[in-house]
mmCIF file with all atom_site columns, C-alpha atoms in Angstrom:
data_model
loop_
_atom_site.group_PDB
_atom_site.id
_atom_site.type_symbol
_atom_site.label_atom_id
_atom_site.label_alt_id
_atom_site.label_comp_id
_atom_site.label_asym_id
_atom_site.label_entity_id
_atom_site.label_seq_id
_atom_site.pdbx_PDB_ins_code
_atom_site.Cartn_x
_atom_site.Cartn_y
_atom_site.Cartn_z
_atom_site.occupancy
_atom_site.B_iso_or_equiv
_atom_site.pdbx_formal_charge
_atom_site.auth_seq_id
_atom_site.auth_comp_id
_atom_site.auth_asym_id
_atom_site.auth_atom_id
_atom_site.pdbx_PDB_model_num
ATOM 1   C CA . UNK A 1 1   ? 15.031  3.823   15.961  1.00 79.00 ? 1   UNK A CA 1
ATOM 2   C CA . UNK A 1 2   ? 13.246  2.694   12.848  1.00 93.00 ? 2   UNK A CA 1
ATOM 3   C CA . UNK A 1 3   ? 9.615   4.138   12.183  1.00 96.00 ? 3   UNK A CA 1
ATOM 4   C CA . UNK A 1 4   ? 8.619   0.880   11.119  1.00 97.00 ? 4   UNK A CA 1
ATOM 5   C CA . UNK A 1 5   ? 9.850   -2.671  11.671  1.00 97.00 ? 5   UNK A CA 1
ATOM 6   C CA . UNK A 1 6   ? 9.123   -6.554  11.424  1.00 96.00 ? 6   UNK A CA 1
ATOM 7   C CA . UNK A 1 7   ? 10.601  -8.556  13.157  1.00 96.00 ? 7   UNK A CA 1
ATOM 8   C CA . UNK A 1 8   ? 11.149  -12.534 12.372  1.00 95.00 ? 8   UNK A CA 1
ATOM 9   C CA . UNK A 1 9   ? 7.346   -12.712 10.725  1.00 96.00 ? 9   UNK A CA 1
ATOM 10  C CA . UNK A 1 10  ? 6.074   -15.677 9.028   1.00 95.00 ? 10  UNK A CA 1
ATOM 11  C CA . UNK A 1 11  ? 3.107   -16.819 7.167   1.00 94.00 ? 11  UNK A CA 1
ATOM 12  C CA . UNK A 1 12  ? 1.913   -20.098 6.512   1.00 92.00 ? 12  UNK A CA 1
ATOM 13  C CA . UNK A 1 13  ? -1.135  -20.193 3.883   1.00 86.00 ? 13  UNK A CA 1
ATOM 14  C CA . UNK A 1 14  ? -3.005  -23.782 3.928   1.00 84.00 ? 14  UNK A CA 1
ATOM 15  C CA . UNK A 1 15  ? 0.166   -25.962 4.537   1.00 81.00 ? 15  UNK A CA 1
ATOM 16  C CA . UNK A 1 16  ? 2.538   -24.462 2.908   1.00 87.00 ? 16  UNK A CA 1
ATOM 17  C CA . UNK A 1 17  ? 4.790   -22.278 4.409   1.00 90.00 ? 17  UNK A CA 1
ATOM 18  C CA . UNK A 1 18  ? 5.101   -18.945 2.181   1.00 92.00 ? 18  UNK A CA 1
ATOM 19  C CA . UNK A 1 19  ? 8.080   -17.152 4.173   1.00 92.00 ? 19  UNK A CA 1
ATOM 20  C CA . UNK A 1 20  ? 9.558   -17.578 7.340   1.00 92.00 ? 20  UNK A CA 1
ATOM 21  C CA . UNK A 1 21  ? 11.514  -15.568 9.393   1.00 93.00 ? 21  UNK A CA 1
ATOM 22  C CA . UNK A 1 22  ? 11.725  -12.042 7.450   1.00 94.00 ? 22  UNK A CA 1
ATOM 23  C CA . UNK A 1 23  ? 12.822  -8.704  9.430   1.00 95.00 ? 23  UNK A CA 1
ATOM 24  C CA . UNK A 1 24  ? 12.741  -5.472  7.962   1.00 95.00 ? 24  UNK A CA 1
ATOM 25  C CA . UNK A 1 25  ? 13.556  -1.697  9.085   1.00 95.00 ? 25  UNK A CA 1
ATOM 26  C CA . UNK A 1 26  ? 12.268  1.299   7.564   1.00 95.00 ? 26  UNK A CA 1
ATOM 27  C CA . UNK A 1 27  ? 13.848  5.006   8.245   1.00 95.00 ? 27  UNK A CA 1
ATOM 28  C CA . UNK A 1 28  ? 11.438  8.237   7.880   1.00 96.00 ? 28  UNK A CA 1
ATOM 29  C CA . UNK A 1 29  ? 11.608  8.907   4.088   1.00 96.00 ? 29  UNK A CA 1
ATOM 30  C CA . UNK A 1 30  ? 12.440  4.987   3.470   1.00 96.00 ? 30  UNK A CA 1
ATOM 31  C CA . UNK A 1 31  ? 11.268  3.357   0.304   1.00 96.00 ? 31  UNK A CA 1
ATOM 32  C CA . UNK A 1 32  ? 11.373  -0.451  0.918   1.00 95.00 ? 32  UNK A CA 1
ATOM 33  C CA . UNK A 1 33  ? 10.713  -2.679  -2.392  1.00 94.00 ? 33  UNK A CA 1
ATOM 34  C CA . UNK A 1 34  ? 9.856   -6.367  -1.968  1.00 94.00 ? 34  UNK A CA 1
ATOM 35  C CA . UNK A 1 35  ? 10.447  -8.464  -4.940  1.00 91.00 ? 35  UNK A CA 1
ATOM 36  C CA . UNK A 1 36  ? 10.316  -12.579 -5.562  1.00 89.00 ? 36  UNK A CA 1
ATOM 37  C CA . UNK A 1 37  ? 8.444   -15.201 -8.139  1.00 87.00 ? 37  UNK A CA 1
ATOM 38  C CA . UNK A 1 38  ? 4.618   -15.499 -8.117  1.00 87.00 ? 38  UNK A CA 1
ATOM 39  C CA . UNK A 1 39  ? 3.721   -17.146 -4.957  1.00 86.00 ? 39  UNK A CA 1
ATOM 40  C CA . UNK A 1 40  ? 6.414   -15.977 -3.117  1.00 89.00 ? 40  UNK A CA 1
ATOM 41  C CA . UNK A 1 41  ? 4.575   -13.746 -0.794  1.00 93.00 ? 41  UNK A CA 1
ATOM 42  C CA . UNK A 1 42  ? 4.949   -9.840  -1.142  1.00 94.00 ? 42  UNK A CA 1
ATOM 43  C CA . UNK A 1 43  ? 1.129   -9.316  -1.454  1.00 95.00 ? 43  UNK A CA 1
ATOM 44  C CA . UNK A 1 44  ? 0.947   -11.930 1.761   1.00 95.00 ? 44  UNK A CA 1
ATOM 45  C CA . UNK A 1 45  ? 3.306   -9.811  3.471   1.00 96.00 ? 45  UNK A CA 1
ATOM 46  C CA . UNK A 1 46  ? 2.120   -6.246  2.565   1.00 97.00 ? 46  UNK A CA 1
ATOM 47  C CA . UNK A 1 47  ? -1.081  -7.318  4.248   1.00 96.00 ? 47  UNK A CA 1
ATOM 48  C CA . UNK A 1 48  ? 0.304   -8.653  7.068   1.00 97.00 ? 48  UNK A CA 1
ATOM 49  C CA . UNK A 1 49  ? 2.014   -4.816  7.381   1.00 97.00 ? 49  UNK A CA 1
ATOM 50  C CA . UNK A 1 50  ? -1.435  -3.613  6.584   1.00 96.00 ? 50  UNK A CA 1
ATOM 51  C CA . UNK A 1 51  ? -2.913  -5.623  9.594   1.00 93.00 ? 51  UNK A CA 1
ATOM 52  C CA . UNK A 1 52  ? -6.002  -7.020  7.186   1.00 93.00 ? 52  UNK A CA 1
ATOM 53  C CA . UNK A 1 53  ? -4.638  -10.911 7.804   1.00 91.00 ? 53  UNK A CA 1
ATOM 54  C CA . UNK A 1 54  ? -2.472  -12.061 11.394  1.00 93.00 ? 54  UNK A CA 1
ATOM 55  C CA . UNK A 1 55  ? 1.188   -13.134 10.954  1.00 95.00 ? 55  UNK A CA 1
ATOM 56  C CA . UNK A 1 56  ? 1.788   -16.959 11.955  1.00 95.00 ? 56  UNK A CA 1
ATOM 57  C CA . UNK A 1 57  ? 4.903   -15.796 13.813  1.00 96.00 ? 57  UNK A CA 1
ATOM 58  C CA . UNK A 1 58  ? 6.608   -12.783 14.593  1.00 96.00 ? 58  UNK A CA 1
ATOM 59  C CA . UNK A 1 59  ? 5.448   -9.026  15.030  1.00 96.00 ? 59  UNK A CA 1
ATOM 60  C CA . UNK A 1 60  ? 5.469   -5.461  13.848  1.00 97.00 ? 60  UNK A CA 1
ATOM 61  C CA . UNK A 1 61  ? 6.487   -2.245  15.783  1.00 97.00 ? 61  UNK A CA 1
ATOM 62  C CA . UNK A 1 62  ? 6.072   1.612   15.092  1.00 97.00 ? 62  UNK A CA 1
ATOM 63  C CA . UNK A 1 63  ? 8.437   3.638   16.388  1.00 96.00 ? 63  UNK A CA 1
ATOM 64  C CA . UNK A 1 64  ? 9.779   0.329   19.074  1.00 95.00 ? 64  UNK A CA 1
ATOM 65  C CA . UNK A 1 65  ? 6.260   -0.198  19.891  1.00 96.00 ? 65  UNK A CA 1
ATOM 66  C CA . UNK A 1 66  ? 4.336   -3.156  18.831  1.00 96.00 ? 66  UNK A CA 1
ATOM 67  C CA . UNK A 1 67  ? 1.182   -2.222  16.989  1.00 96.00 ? 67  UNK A CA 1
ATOM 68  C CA . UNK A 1 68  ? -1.150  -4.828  18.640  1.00 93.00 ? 68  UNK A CA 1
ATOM 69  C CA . UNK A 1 69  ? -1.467  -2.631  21.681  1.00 93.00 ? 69  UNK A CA 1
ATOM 70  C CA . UNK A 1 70  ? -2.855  0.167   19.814  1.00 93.00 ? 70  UNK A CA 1
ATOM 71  C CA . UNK A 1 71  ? -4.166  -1.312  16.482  1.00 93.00 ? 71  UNK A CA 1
ATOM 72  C CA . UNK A 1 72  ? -6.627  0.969   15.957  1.00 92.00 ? 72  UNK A CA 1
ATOM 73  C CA . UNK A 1 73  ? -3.892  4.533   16.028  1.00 93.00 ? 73  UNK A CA 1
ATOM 74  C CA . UNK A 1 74  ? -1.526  2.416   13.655  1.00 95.00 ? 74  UNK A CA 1
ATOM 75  C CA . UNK A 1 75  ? -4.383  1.534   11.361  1.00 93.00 ? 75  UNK A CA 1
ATOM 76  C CA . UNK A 1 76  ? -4.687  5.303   11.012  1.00 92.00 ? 76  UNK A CA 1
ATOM 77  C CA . UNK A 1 77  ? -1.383  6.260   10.103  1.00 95.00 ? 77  UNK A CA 1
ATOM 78  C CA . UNK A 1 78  ? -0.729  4.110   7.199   1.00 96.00 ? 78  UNK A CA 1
ATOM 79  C CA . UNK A 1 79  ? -2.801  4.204   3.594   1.00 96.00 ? 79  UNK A CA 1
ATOM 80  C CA . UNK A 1 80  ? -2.902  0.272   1.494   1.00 96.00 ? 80  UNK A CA 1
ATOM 81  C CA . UNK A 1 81  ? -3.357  0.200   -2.231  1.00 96.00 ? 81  UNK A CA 1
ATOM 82  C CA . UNK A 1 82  ? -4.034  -3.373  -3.391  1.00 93.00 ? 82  UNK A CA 1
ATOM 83  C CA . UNK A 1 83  ? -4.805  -5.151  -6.482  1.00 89.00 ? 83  UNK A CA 1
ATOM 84  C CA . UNK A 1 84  ? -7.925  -4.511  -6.703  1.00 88.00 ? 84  UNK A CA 1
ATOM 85  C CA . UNK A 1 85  ? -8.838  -0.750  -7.618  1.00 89.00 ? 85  UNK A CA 1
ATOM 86  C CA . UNK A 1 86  ? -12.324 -0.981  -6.138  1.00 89.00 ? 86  UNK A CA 1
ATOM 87  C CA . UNK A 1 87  ? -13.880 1.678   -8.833  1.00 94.00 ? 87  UNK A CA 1
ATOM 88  C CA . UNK A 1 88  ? -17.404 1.206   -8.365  1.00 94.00 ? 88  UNK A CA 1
ATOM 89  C CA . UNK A 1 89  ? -19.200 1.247   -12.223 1.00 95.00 ? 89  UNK A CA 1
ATOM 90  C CA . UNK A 1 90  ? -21.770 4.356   -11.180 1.00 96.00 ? 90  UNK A CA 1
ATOM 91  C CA . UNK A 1 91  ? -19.662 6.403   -9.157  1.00 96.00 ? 91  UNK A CA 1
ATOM 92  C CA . UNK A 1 92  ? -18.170 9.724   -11.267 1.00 97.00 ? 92  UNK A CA 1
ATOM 93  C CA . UNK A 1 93  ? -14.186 10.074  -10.522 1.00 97.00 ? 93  UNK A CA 1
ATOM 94  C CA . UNK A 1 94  ? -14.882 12.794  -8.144  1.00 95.00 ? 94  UNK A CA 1
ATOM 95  C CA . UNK A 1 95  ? -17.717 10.991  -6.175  1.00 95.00 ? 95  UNK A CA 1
ATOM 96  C CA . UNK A 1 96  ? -15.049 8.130   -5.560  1.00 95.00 ? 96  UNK A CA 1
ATOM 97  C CA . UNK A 1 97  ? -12.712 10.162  -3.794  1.00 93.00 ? 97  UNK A CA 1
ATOM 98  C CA . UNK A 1 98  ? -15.370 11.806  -2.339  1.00 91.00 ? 98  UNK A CA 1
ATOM 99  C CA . UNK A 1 99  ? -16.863 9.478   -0.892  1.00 90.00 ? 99  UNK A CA 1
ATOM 100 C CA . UNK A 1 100 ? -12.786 7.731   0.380   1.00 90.00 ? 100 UNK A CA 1
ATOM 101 C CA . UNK A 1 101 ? -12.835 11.689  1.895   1.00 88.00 ? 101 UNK A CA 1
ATOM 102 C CA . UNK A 1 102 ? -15.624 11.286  4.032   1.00 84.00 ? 102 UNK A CA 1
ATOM 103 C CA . UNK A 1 103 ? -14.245 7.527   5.313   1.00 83.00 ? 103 UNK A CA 1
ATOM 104 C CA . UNK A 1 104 ? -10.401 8.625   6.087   1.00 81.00 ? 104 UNK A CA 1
ATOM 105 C CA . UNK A 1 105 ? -11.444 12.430  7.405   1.00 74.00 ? 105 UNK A CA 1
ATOM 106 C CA . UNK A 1 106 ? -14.600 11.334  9.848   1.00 65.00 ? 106 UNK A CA 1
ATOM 107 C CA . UNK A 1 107 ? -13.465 13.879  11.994  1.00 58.00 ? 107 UNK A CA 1
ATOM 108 C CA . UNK A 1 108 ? -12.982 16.873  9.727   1.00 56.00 ? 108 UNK A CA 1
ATOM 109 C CA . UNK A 1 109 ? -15.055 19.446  9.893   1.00 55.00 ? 109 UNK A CA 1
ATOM 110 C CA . UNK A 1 110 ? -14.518 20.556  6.735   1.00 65.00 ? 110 UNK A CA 1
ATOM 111 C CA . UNK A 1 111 ? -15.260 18.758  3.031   1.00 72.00 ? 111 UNK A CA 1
ATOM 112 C CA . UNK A 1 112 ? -11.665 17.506  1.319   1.00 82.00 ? 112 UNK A CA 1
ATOM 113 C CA . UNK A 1 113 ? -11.055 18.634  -2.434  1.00 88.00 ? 113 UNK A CA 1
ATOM 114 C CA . UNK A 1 114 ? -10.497 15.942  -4.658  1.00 90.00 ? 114 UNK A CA 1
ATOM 115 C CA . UNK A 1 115 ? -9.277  18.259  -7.187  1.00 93.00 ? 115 UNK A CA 1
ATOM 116 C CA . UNK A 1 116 ? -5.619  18.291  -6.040  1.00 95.00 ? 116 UNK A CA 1
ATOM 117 C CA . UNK A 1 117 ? -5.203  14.219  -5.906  1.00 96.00 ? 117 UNK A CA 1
ATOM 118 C CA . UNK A 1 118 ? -7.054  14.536  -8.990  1.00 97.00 ? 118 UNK A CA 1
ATOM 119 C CA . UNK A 1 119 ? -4.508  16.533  -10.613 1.00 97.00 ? 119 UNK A CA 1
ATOM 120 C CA . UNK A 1 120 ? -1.662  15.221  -9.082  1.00 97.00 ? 120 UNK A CA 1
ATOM 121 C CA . UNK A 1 121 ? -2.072  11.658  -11.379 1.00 97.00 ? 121 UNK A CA 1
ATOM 122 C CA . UNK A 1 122 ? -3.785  13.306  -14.582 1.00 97.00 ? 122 UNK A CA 1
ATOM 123 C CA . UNK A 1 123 ? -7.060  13.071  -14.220 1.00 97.00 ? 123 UNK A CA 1
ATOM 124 C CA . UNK A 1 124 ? -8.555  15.535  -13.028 1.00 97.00 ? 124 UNK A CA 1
ATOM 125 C CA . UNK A 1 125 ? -10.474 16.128  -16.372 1.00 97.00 ? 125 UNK A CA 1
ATOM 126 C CA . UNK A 1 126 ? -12.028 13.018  -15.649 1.00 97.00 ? 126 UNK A CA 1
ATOM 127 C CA . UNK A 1 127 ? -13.777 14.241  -12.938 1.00 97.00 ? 127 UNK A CA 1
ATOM 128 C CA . UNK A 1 128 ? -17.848 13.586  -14.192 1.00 97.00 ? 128 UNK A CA 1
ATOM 129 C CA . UNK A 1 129 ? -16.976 10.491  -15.869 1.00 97.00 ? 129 UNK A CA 1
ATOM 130 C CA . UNK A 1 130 ? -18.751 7.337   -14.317 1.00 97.00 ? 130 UNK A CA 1
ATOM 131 C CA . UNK A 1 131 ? -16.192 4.595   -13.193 1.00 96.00 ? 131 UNK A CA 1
ATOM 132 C CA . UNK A 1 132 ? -17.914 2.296   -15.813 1.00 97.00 ? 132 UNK A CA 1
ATOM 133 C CA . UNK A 1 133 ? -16.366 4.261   -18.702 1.00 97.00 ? 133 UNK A CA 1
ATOM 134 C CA . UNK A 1 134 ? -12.443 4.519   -17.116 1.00 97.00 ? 134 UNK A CA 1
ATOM 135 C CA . UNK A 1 135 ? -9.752  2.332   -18.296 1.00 97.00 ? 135 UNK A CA 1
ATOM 136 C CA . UNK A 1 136 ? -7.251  -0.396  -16.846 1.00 96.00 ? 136 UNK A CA 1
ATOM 137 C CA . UNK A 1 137 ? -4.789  2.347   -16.218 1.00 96.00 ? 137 UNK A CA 1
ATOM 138 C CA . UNK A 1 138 ? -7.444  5.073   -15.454 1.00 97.00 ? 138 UNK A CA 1
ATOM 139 C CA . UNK A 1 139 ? -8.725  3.190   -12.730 1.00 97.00 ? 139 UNK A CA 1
ATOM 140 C CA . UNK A 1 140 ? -5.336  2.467   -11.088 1.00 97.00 ? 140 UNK A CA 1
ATOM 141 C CA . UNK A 1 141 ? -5.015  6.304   -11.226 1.00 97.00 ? 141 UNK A CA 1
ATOM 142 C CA . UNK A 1 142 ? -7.971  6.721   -9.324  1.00 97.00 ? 142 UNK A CA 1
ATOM 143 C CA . UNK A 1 143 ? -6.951  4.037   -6.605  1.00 96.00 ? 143 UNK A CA 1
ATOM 144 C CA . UNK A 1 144 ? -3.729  5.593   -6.060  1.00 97.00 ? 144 UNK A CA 1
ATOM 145 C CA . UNK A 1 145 ? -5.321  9.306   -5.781  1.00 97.00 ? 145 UNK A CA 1
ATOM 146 C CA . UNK A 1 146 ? -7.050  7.766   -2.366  1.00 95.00 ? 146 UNK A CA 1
ATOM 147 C CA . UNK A 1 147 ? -3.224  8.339   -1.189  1.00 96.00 ? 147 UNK A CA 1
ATOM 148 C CA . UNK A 1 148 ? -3.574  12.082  -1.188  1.00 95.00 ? 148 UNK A CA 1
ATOM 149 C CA . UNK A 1 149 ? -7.137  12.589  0.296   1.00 93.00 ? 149 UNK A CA 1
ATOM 150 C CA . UNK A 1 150 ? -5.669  12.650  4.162   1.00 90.00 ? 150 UNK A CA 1
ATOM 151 C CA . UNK A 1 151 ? -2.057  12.732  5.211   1.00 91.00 ? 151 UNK A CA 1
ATOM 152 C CA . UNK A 1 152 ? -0.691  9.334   6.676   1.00 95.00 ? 152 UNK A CA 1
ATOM 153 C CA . UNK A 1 153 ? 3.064   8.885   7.328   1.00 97.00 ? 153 UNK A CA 1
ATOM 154 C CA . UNK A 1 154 ? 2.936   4.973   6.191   1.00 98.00 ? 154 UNK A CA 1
ATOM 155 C CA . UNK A 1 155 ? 1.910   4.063   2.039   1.00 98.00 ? 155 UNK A CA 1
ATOM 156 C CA . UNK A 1 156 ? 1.829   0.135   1.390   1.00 98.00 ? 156 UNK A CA 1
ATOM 157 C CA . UNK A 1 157 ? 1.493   -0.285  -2.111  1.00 97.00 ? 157 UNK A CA 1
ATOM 158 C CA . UNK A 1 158 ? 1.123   -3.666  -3.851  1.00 96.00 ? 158 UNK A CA 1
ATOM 159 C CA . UNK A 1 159 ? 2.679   -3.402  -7.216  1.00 93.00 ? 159 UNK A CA 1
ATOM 160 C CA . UNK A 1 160 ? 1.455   0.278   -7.955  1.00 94.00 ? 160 UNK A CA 1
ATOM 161 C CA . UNK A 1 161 ? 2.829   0.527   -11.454 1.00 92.00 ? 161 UNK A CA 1
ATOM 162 C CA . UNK A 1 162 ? 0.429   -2.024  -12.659 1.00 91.00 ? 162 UNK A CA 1
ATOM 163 C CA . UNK A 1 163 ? -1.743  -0.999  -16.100 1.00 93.00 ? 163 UNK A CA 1
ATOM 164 C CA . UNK A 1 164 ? 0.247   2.513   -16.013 1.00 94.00 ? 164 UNK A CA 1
ATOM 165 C CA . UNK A 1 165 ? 1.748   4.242   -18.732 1.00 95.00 ? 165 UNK A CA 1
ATOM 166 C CA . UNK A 1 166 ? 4.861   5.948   -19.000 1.00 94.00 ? 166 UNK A CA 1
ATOM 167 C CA . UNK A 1 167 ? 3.282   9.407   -18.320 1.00 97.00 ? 167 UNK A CA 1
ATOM 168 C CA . UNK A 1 168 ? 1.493   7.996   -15.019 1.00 96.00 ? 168 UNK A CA 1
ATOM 169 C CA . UNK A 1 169 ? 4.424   6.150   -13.623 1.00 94.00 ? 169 UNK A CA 1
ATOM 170 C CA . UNK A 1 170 ? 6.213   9.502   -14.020 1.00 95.00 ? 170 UNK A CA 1
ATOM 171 C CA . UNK A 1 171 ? 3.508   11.002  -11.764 1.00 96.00 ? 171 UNK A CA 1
ATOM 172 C CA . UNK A 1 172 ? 3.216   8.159   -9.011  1.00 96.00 ? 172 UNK A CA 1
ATOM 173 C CA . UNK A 1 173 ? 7.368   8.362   -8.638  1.00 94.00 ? 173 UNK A CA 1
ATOM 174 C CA . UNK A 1 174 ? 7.138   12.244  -8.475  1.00 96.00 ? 174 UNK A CA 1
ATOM 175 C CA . UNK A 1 175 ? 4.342   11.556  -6.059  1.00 97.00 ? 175 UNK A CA 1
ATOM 176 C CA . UNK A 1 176 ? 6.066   8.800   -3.881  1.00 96.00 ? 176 UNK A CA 1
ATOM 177 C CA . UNK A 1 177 ? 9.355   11.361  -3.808  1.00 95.00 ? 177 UNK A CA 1
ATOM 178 C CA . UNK A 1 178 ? 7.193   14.047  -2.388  1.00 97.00 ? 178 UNK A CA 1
ATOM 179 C CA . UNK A 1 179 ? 5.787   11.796  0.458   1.00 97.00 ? 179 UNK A CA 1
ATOM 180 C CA . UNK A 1 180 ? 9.384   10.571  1.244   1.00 96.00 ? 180 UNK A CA 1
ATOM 181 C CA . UNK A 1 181 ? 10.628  14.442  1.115   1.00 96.00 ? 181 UNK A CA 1
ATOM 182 C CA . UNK A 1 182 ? 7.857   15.346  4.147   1.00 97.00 ? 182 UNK A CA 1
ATOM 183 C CA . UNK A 1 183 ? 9.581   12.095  6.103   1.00 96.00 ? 183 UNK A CA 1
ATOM 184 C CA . UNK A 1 184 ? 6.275   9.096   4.722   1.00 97.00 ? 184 UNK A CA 1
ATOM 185 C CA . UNK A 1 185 ? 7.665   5.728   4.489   1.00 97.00 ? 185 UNK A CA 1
ATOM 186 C CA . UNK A 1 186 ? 7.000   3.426   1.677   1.00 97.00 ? 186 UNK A CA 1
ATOM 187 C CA . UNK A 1 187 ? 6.433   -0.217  0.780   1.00 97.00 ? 187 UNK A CA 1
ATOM 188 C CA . UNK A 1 188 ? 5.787   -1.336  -2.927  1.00 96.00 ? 188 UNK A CA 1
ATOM 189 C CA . UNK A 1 189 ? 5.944   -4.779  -4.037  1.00 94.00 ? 189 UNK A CA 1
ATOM 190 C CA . UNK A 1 190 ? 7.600   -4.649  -7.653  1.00 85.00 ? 190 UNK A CA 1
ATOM 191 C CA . UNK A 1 191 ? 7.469   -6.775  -10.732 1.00 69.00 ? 191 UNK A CA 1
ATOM 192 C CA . UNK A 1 192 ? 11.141  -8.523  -11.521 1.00 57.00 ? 192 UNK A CA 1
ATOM 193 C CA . UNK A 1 193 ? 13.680  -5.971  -12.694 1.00 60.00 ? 193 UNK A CA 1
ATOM 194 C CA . UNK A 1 194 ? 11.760  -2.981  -11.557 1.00 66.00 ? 194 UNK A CA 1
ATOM 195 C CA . UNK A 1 195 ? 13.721  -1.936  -8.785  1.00 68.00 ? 195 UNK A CA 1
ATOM 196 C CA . UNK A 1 196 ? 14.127  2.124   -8.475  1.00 72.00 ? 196 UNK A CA 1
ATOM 197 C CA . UNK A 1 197 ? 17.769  2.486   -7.439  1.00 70.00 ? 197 UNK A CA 1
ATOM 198 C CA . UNK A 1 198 ? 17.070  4.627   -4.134  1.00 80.00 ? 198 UNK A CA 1
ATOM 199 C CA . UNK A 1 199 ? 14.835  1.529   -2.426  1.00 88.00 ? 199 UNK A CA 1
ATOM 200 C CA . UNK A 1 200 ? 16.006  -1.111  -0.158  1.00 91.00 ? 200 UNK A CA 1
ATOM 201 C CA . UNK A 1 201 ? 15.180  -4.341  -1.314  1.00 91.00 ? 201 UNK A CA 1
ATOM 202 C CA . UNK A 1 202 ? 13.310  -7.497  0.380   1.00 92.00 ? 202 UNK A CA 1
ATOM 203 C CA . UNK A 1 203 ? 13.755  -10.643 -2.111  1.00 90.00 ? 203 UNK A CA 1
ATOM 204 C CA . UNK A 1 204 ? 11.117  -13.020 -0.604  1.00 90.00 ? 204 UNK A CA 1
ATOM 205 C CA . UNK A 1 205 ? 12.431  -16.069 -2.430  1.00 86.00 ? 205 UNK A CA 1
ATOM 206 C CA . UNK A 1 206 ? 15.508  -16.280 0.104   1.00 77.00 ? 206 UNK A CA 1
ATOM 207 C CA . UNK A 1 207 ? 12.533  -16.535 3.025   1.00 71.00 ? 207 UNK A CA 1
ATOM 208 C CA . UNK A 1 208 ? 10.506  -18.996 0.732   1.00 68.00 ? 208 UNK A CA 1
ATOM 209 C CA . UNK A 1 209 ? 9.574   -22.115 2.897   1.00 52.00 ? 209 UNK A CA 1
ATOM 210 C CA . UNK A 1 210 ? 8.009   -25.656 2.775   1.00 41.00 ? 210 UNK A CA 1
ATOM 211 C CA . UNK A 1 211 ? 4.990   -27.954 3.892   1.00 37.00 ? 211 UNK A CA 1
ATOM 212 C CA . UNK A 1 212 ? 4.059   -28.024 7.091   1.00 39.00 ? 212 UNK A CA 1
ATOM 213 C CA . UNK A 1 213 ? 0.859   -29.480 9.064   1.00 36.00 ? 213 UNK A CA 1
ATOM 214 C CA . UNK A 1 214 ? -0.812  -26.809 10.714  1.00 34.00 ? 214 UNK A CA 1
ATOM 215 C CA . UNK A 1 215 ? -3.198  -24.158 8.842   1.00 32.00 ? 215 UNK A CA 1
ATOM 216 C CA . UNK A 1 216 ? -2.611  -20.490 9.259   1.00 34.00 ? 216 UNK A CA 1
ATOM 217 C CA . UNK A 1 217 ? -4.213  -17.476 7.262   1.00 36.00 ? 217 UNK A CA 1
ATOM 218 C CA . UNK A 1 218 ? -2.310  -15.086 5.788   1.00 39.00 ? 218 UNK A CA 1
#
């Protein structure tokens, strides 16, 4: 059985209807890649997977399950990078993740490192620097770091590559293929024409929709 699944979901946003209908099956190790135009719903939809808005229609299961009955556990097992990078202008690098540590490991009894997520996407010499002084790309770094505070087998990542260099998308893909290797599953919402050959691919302008009367968020 898949580790994660949707099954016929829709979302309506004011009266418009943004997709309709879309199903999806992810494997352990999985890399699924949704792509479409502006508009046509992938951050919509990685939210939806995320749980942060309701679905108009359909559902989601882990492992055949549907989530709803324990939202809570599958909130746990899965780790959502947005758009925004939510760097906070006095925090220092380190007292970022520090402080995502202490929110994702309530229950550990120990203090989490933030040396080795750090490290892992070049910038772990930024360590002291206050989150006013980081760049575009620096920033996204940071954000994406949060993914290796605390082990979670699901990453939902809305267009990840965004302000990165060469160098750092080099790190994020080695990253990504280490988290597939241990058996994670991974959604990333992609840019037109940047599709890594290995993913399984969701276009959301086949499930594009039209007006309709009744108001839904999504």
């Amino acid at each position: 059985m898949p580790l994660f699944a949707g099954h016929h979901l829709t979302c309506i946003r004011g009266e418009r209807m943004v997709f309709r209908d879309v199903s999806f099956a992810l494997e352990p190790g999985g890399l699924l890649l949704l792509v479409g135009a502006n508009g046509s719903g992938k951050t919509s939809l990685l939210r939806i997977m995320a749980g942060l808005t309701p679905a108009a229609a359909g559902m989601l299961s882990w492992n055949d399950l549907d989530i709803s009955r324990e939202p809570e556990a599958f909130r746990s097992r899965l780790r959502y990078v947005g758009h925004l990078d939510g760097v906070k202008p006095a925090l220092t690098v380190a007292e970022h993740l520090q402080f995502w540590s202490a929110l994702l490991a309530a229950d550990s009894a120990r203090p989490i490192d933030p040396a080795p997520a750090l490290e892992a996407f070049g910038i772990g010499h930024l360590a002291d620097l206050p989150g006013r002084f980081l760049s575009a790309g620096q920033r996204r770094r940071l954000a994406l770091a949060r993914l290796l505070l605390v082990p979670a087998p699901l990453w939902l990542l809305d267009e990840p590559r965004t302000a990165l260099d060469a160098e750092a998308v080099a790190r994020l893909d080695a990253v990504i293929g280490e988290h597939r290797l241990r058996g994670g599953a991974v959604v990333m919402s992609s840019h037109a024409g940047d599709r890594p050959r290995e993913a399984a691919v969701l276009d959301l302008d086949a499930a594009a929709g039209v007006a309709v009367a009744e108001t839904w968020t999504c």
